[in-house]
């Protein structure tokens, strides 16, 4: 069955390349992508709903996709993946492809993007970006996999300057609440949090309670808690 599916998909890709049986063109900006309604509907709940429920686009030869999250480059990658079953991503393109694929409800592409991101070598800025993207698009598995990876690396992460400059308050709070946070001690966690707050004390005092509240203060020496604001 798998081989038959591959042959069928390969034939559809061949028809598209040769311009055969094309019955719709997707317009993004000034570019158009030739396609077959049945292939799009089979690959995307977004297009299935568009073509099956009598929307005006169901009979249009050219459908303009005006969503600002869909770029020409991302659309090309998505269409090519729909017809080939393969995807070509890099550390830069994966974010816009995931955003566009989620909007178009192309589950196979979303899955491949999430897999790519979980294997990405993270810095703090990238980590925050992935977590916020996962939250925005309700990608729970991606969020969990990313948080788990970063929890295992917490000691190394919080010793880098990027931790102080780029770590987002919501992302940090969620990370601190994890039971699998790998750290030498709760004192180490408390110290890292106070350093994070003091790095930009003026703007972070408003969120200090939220972050400190995620620390298990019962496991920290009370003197360190009292003196924390000045010692770190």
mmCIF file of C-alpha atoms in Angstrom:
data_model
loop_
_atom_site.group_PDB
_atom_site.id
_atom_site.type_symbol
_atom_site.label_atom_id
_atom_site.label_comp_id
_atom_site.label_asym_id
_atom_site.label_seq_id
_atom_site.Cartn_x
_atom_site.Cartn_y
_atom_site.Cartn_z
ATOM 1 C CA UNK A 1 0.000 0.000 0.000
ATOM 2 C CA UNK A 2 2.863 2.368 0.849
ATOM 3 C CA UNK A 3 4.507 1.843 -2.533
ATOM 4 C CA UNK A 4 1.193 2.432 -4.316
ATOM 5 C CA UNK A 5 0.681 5.707 -2.429
ATOM 6 C CA UNK A 6 4.147 6.868 -3.395
ATOM 7 C CA UNK A 7 3.486 6.059 -7.047
ATOM 8 C CA UNK A 8 0.177 7.932 -6.952
ATOM 9 C CA UNK A 9 1.779 10.983 -5.322
ATOM 10 C CA UNK A 10 4.632 10.862 -7.810
ATOM 11 C CA UNK A 11 2.120 10.832 -10.693
ATOM 12 C CA UNK A 12 0.302 13.846 -9.251
ATOM 13 C CA UNK A 13 3.623 15.693 -8.963
ATOM 14 C CA UNK A 14 4.380 14.788 -12.566
ATOM 15 C CA UNK A 15 0.973 16.062 -13.714
ATOM 16 C CA UNK A 16 1.605 19.311 -11.849
ATOM 17 C CA UNK A 17 5.038 19.749 -13.363
ATOM 18 C CA UNK A 18 3.667 19.157 -16.865
ATOM 19 C CA UNK A 19 0.627 21.373 -16.271
ATOM 20 C CA UNK A 20 -1.849 18.515 -16.718
ATOM 21 C CA UNK A 21 -5.281 18.490 -15.023
ATOM 22 C CA UNK A 22 -4.471 21.742 -13.198
ATOM 23 C CA UNK A 23 -7.740 23.142 -11.862
ATOM 24 C CA UNK A 24 -6.611 25.806 -9.404
ATOM 25 C CA UNK A 25 -3.803 28.292 -8.897
ATOM 26 C CA UNK A 26 -2.872 29.670 -5.500
ATOM 27 C CA UNK A 27 -1.712 33.277 -5.610
ATOM 28 C CA UNK A 28 0.680 34.637 -3.005
ATOM 29 C CA UNK A 29 1.775 38.174 -3.722
ATOM 30 C CA UNK A 30 2.608 38.250 -7.413
ATOM 31 C CA UNK A 31 3.417 34.519 -7.624
ATOM 32 C CA UNK A 32 1.036 31.713 -8.543
ATOM 33 C CA UNK A 33 1.304 28.018 -7.693
ATOM 34 C CA UNK A 34 -0.437 25.535 -9.974
ATOM 35 C CA UNK A 35 -2.178 22.683 -8.164
ATOM 36 C CA UNK A 36 -5.024 20.168 -8.140
ATOM 37 C CA UNK A 37 -7.987 20.729 -5.858
ATOM 38 C CA UNK A 38 -8.199 17.078 -4.879
ATOM 39 C CA UNK A 39 -4.543 16.969 -3.820
ATOM 40 C CA UNK A 40 -4.888 20.159 -1.788
ATOM 41 C CA UNK A 41 -8.099 18.935 -0.155
ATOM 42 C CA UNK A 42 -6.505 15.602 0.720
ATOM 43 C CA UNK A 43 -3.525 17.346 2.327
ATOM 44 C CA UNK A 44 -5.169 20.278 4.075
ATOM 45 C CA UNK A 45 -8.326 20.662 6.178
ATOM 46 C CA UNK A 46 -8.251 24.349 5.233
ATOM 47 C CA UNK A 47 -8.543 23.617 1.511
ATOM 48 C CA UNK A 48 -10.958 20.741 2.067
ATOM 49 C CA UNK A 49 -13.343 23.090 3.861
ATOM 50 C CA UNK A 50 -12.856 25.720 1.173
ATOM 51 C CA UNK A 51 -13.646 23.367 -1.713
ATOM 52 C CA UNK A 52 -16.280 21.151 -0.097
ATOM 53 C CA UNK A 53 -18.531 23.671 1.623
ATOM 54 C CA UNK A 54 -19.548 25.864 -1.282
ATOM 55 C CA UNK A 55 -17.348 28.854 -0.531
ATOM 56 C CA UNK A 56 -16.805 31.258 -3.409
ATOM 57 C CA UNK A 57 -13.235 29.975 -3.807
ATOM 58 C CA UNK A 58 -14.521 26.485 -4.658
ATOM 59 C CA UNK A 59 -15.152 27.600 -8.239
ATOM 60 C CA UNK A 60 -12.370 30.129 -8.690
ATOM 61 C CA UNK A 61 -9.488 29.275 -10.983
ATOM 62 C CA UNK A 62 -7.155 31.594 -9.039
ATOM 63 C CA UNK A 63 -7.356 31.788 -5.259
ATOM 64 C CA UNK A 64 -5.480 34.625 -3.619
ATOM 65 C CA UNK A 65 -4.020 33.836 -0.198
ATOM 66 C CA UNK A 66 -3.747 37.220 1.468
ATOM 67 C CA UNK A 67 -2.722 36.135 4.965
ATOM 68 C CA UNK A 68 0.427 38.023 5.941
ATOM 69 C CA UNK A 69 1.871 34.879 7.527
ATOM 70 C CA UNK A 70 2.112 33.152 4.147
ATOM 71 C CA UNK A 71 5.188 34.153 2.169
ATOM 72 C CA UNK A 72 6.064 33.068 -1.353
ATOM 73 C CA UNK A 73 9.072 31.130 -0.084
ATOM 74 C CA UNK A 74 7.046 29.310 2.581
ATOM 75 C CA UNK A 75 4.257 28.488 0.126
ATOM 76 C CA UNK A 76 6.708 26.959 -2.335
ATOM 77 C CA UNK A 77 8.121 24.688 0.365
ATOM 78 C CA UNK A 78 4.628 23.650 1.469
ATOM 79 C CA UNK A 79 3.361 22.916 -2.052
ATOM 80 C CA UNK A 80 6.506 20.986 -2.935
ATOM 81 C CA UNK A 81 6.132 18.954 0.259
ATOM 82 C CA UNK A 82 2.462 18.209 -0.428
ATOM 83 C CA UNK A 83 3.362 16.748 -3.808
ATOM 84 C CA UNK A 84 6.597 14.995 -2.831
ATOM 85 C CA UNK A 85 6.138 13.982 0.792
ATOM 86 C CA UNK A 86 9.551 15.529 1.471
ATOM 87 C CA UNK A 87 10.479 18.885 2.897
ATOM 88 C CA UNK A 88 13.530 21.127 2.666
ATOM 89 C CA UNK A 89 13.993 23.334 5.714
ATOM 90 C CA UNK A 90 16.738 25.352 7.322
ATOM 91 C CA UNK A 91 17.048 27.093 10.685
ATOM 92 C CA UNK A 92 15.629 30.310 9.238
ATOM 93 C CA UNK A 93 12.815 29.043 7.015
ATOM 94 C CA UNK A 94 11.339 26.542 9.479
ATOM 95 C CA UNK A 95 9.597 29.244 11.511
ATOM 96 C CA UNK A 96 7.714 30.855 8.617
ATOM 97 C CA UNK A 97 6.927 27.483 7.040
ATOM 98 C CA UNK A 98 5.457 26.211 10.311
ATOM 99 C CA UNK A 99 3.370 29.371 10.744
ATOM 100 C CA UNK A 100 2.014 29.159 7.183
ATOM 101 C CA UNK A 101 1.417 25.391 7.328
ATOM 102 C CA UNK A 102 -0.468 25.715 10.595
ATOM 103 C CA UNK A 103 -2.672 28.446 9.098
ATOM 104 C CA UNK A 104 -3.363 26.265 6.040
ATOM 105 C CA UNK A 105 -3.809 23.184 8.250
ATOM 106 C CA UNK A 106 -1.306 21.077 6.337
ATOM 107 C CA UNK A 107 -0.724 18.555 9.120
ATOM 108 C CA UNK A 108 2.114 16.686 7.425
ATOM 109 C CA UNK A 109 4.182 19.851 7.035
ATOM 110 C CA UNK A 110 3.439 21.012 10.595
ATOM 111 C CA UNK A 111 4.622 17.637 11.869
ATOM 112 C CA UNK A 112 7.843 17.785 9.867
ATOM 113 C CA UNK A 113 8.559 21.339 11.022
ATOM 114 C CA UNK A 114 8.039 20.356 14.661
ATOM 115 C CA UNK A 115 10.370 17.401 14.232
ATOM 116 C CA UNK A 116 13.013 19.693 12.726
ATOM 117 C CA UNK A 117 12.695 22.178 15.582
ATOM 118 C CA UNK A 118 13.097 19.531 18.284
ATOM 119 C CA UNK A 119 16.410 18.538 16.688
ATOM 120 C CA UNK A 120 17.621 22.116 16.334
ATOM 121 C CA UNK A 121 20.654 23.193 18.327
ATOM 122 C CA UNK A 122 19.254 25.837 20.636
ATOM 123 C CA UNK A 123 20.483 29.101 21.976
ATOM 124 C CA UNK A 124 18.333 31.011 24.464
ATOM 125 C CA UNK A 125 16.820 33.330 21.862
ATOM 126 C CA UNK A 126 15.826 30.434 19.607
ATOM 127 C CA UNK A 127 14.407 28.531 22.555
ATOM 128 C CA UNK A 128 12.138 31.419 23.526
ATOM 129 C CA UNK A 129 11.038 31.821 19.924
ATOM 130 C CA UNK A 130 10.118 28.147 19.599
ATOM 131 C CA UNK A 131 8.177 28.131 22.871
ATOM 132 C CA UNK A 132 6.210 31.256 21.972
ATOM 133 C CA UNK A 133 5.481 29.858 18.512
ATOM 134 C CA UNK A 134 4.301 26.579 20.039
ATOM 135 C CA UNK A 135 2.033 28.484 22.440
ATOM 136 C CA UNK A 136 0.601 30.652 19.671
ATOM 137 C CA UNK A 137 -0.296 27.648 17.530
ATOM 138 C CA UNK A 138 -1.254 25.269 20.365
ATOM 139 C CA UNK A 139 1.520 22.815 19.459
ATOM 140 C CA UNK A 140 1.657 21.027 22.814
ATOM 141 C CA UNK A 141 4.064 18.268 21.787
ATOM 142 C CA UNK A 142 6.556 20.778 20.406
ATOM 143 C CA UNK A 143 6.327 22.881 23.550
ATOM 144 C CA UNK A 144 6.817 19.878 25.813
ATOM 145 C CA UNK A 145 9.764 18.507 23.823
ATOM 146 C CA UNK A 146 11.446 21.923 23.774
ATOM 147 C CA UNK A 147 10.918 22.626 27.465
ATOM 148 C CA UNK A 148 12.170 19.157 28.365
ATOM 149 C CA UNK A 149 15.317 19.668 26.331
ATOM 150 C CA UNK A 150 15.997 23.053 27.878
ATOM 151 C CA UNK A 151 15.261 21.813 31.422
ATOM 152 C CA UNK A 152 18.022 19.260 30.984
ATOM 153 C CA UNK A 153 20.427 22.054 29.969
ATOM 154 C CA UNK A 154 19.400 24.681 32.530
ATOM 155 C CA UNK A 155 22.750 24.921 34.328
ATOM 156 C CA UNK A 156 24.602 25.625 31.089
ATOM 157 C CA UNK A 157 21.928 27.958 29.755
ATOM 158 C CA UNK A 158 21.653 30.257 32.749
ATOM 159 C CA UNK A 159 25.415 30.722 32.892
ATOM 160 C CA UNK A 160 25.371 32.399 29.470
ATOM 161 C CA UNK A 161 24.866 36.138 28.973
ATOM 162 C CA UNK A 162 21.999 35.393 26.558
ATOM 163 C CA UNK A 163 20.056 33.998 29.513
ATOM 164 C CA UNK A 164 20.159 37.412 31.156
ATOM 165 C CA UNK A 165 19.450 39.422 28.015
ATOM 166 C CA UNK A 166 17.036 37.267 25.984
ATOM 167 C CA UNK A 167 15.095 34.999 28.344
ATOM 168 C CA UNK A 168 11.357 35.776 28.320
ATOM 169 C CA UNK A 169 9.576 35.999 31.691
ATOM 170 C CA UNK A 170 6.764 33.603 30.769
ATOM 171 C CA UNK A 171 9.176 31.090 29.276
ATOM 172 C CA UNK A 172 11.467 31.264 32.307
ATOM 173 C CA UNK A 173 8.597 30.842 34.770
ATOM 174 C CA UNK A 174 7.298 27.767 32.975
ATOM 175 C CA UNK A 175 10.779 26.270 32.844
ATOM 176 C CA UNK A 176 11.355 26.804 36.579
ATOM 177 C CA UNK A 177 8.127 24.981 37.427
ATOM 178 C CA UNK A 178 9.232 21.750 35.748
ATOM 179 C CA UNK A 179 10.025 18.774 37.978
ATOM 180 C CA UNK A 180 12.775 17.672 35.581
ATOM 181 C CA UNK A 181 14.723 20.949 35.802
ATOM 182 C CA UNK A 182 18.359 19.843 36.018
ATOM 183 C CA UNK A 183 20.243 22.072 38.425
ATOM 184 C CA UNK A 184 22.843 21.644 41.201
ATOM 185 C CA UNK A 185 20.508 23.030 43.864
ATOM 186 C CA UNK A 186 17.530 25.281 44.465
ATOM 187 C CA UNK A 187 20.001 27.889 45.689
ATOM 188 C CA UNK A 188 21.534 27.826 42.200
ATOM 189 C CA UNK A 189 18.055 28.387 40.708
ATOM 190 C CA UNK A 190 17.340 31.269 43.084
ATOM 191 C CA UNK A 191 20.691 32.870 42.291
ATOM 192 C CA UNK A 192 20.074 32.602 38.534
ATOM 193 C CA UNK A 193 16.629 34.189 38.907
ATOM 194 C CA UNK A 194 17.957 37.109 40.957
ATOM 195 C CA UNK A 195 20.715 37.699 38.424
ATOM 196 C CA UNK A 196 18.112 37.674 35.638
ATOM 197 C CA UNK A 197 15.984 40.244 37.484
ATOM 198 C CA UNK A 198 18.892 42.511 38.387
ATOM 199 C CA UNK A 199 20.278 42.494 34.845
ATOM 200 C CA UNK A 200 17.362 44.765 33.880
ATOM 201 C CA UNK A 201 16.038 45.605 37.301
ATOM 202 C CA UNK A 202 14.085 48.659 36.242
ATOM 203 C CA UNK A 203 11.836 46.811 33.800
ATOM 204 C CA UNK A 204 11.832 43.387 35.470
ATOM 205 C CA UNK A 205 10.782 44.339 38.987
ATOM 206 C CA UNK A 206 7.165 44.291 37.799
ATOM 207 C CA UNK A 207 7.462 40.589 36.928
ATOM 208 C CA UNK A 208 9.886 39.631 39.702
ATOM 209 C CA UNK A 209 7.167 38.108 41.883
ATOM 210 C CA UNK A 210 6.058 35.802 39.085
ATOM 211 C CA UNK A 211 9.549 34.436 38.496
ATOM 212 C CA UNK A 212 10.553 34.209 42.149
ATOM 213 C CA UNK A 213 7.234 32.490 42.840
ATOM 214 C CA UNK A 214 8.327 29.642 40.566
ATOM 215 C CA UNK A 215 11.384 28.978 42.768
ATOM 216 C CA UNK A 216 11.018 26.425 45.590
ATOM 217 C CA UNK A 217 11.965 28.943 48.263
ATOM 218 C CA UNK A 218 11.500 26.417 51.062
ATOM 219 C CA UNK A 219 14.666 24.743 49.789
ATOM 220 C CA UNK A 220 16.682 27.978 49.774
ATOM 221 C CA UNK A 221 18.474 29.323 52.854
ATOM 222 C CA UNK A 222 16.311 32.080 54.322
ATOM 223 C CA UNK A 223 19.328 34.405 54.582
ATOM 224 C CA UNK A 224 19.884 34.092 50.845
ATOM 225 C CA UNK A 225 16.239 34.936 50.199
ATOM 226 C CA UNK A 226 16.363 38.015 52.418
ATOM 227 C CA UNK A 227 19.685 39.229 50.991
ATOM 228 C CA UNK A 228 18.983 38.147 47.424
ATOM 229 C CA UNK A 229 18.257 41.572 46.024
ATOM 230 C CA UNK A 230 21.662 42.936 46.947
ATOM 231 C CA UNK A 231 23.925 39.874 46.833
ATOM 232 C CA UNK A 232 23.220 38.947 43.227
#
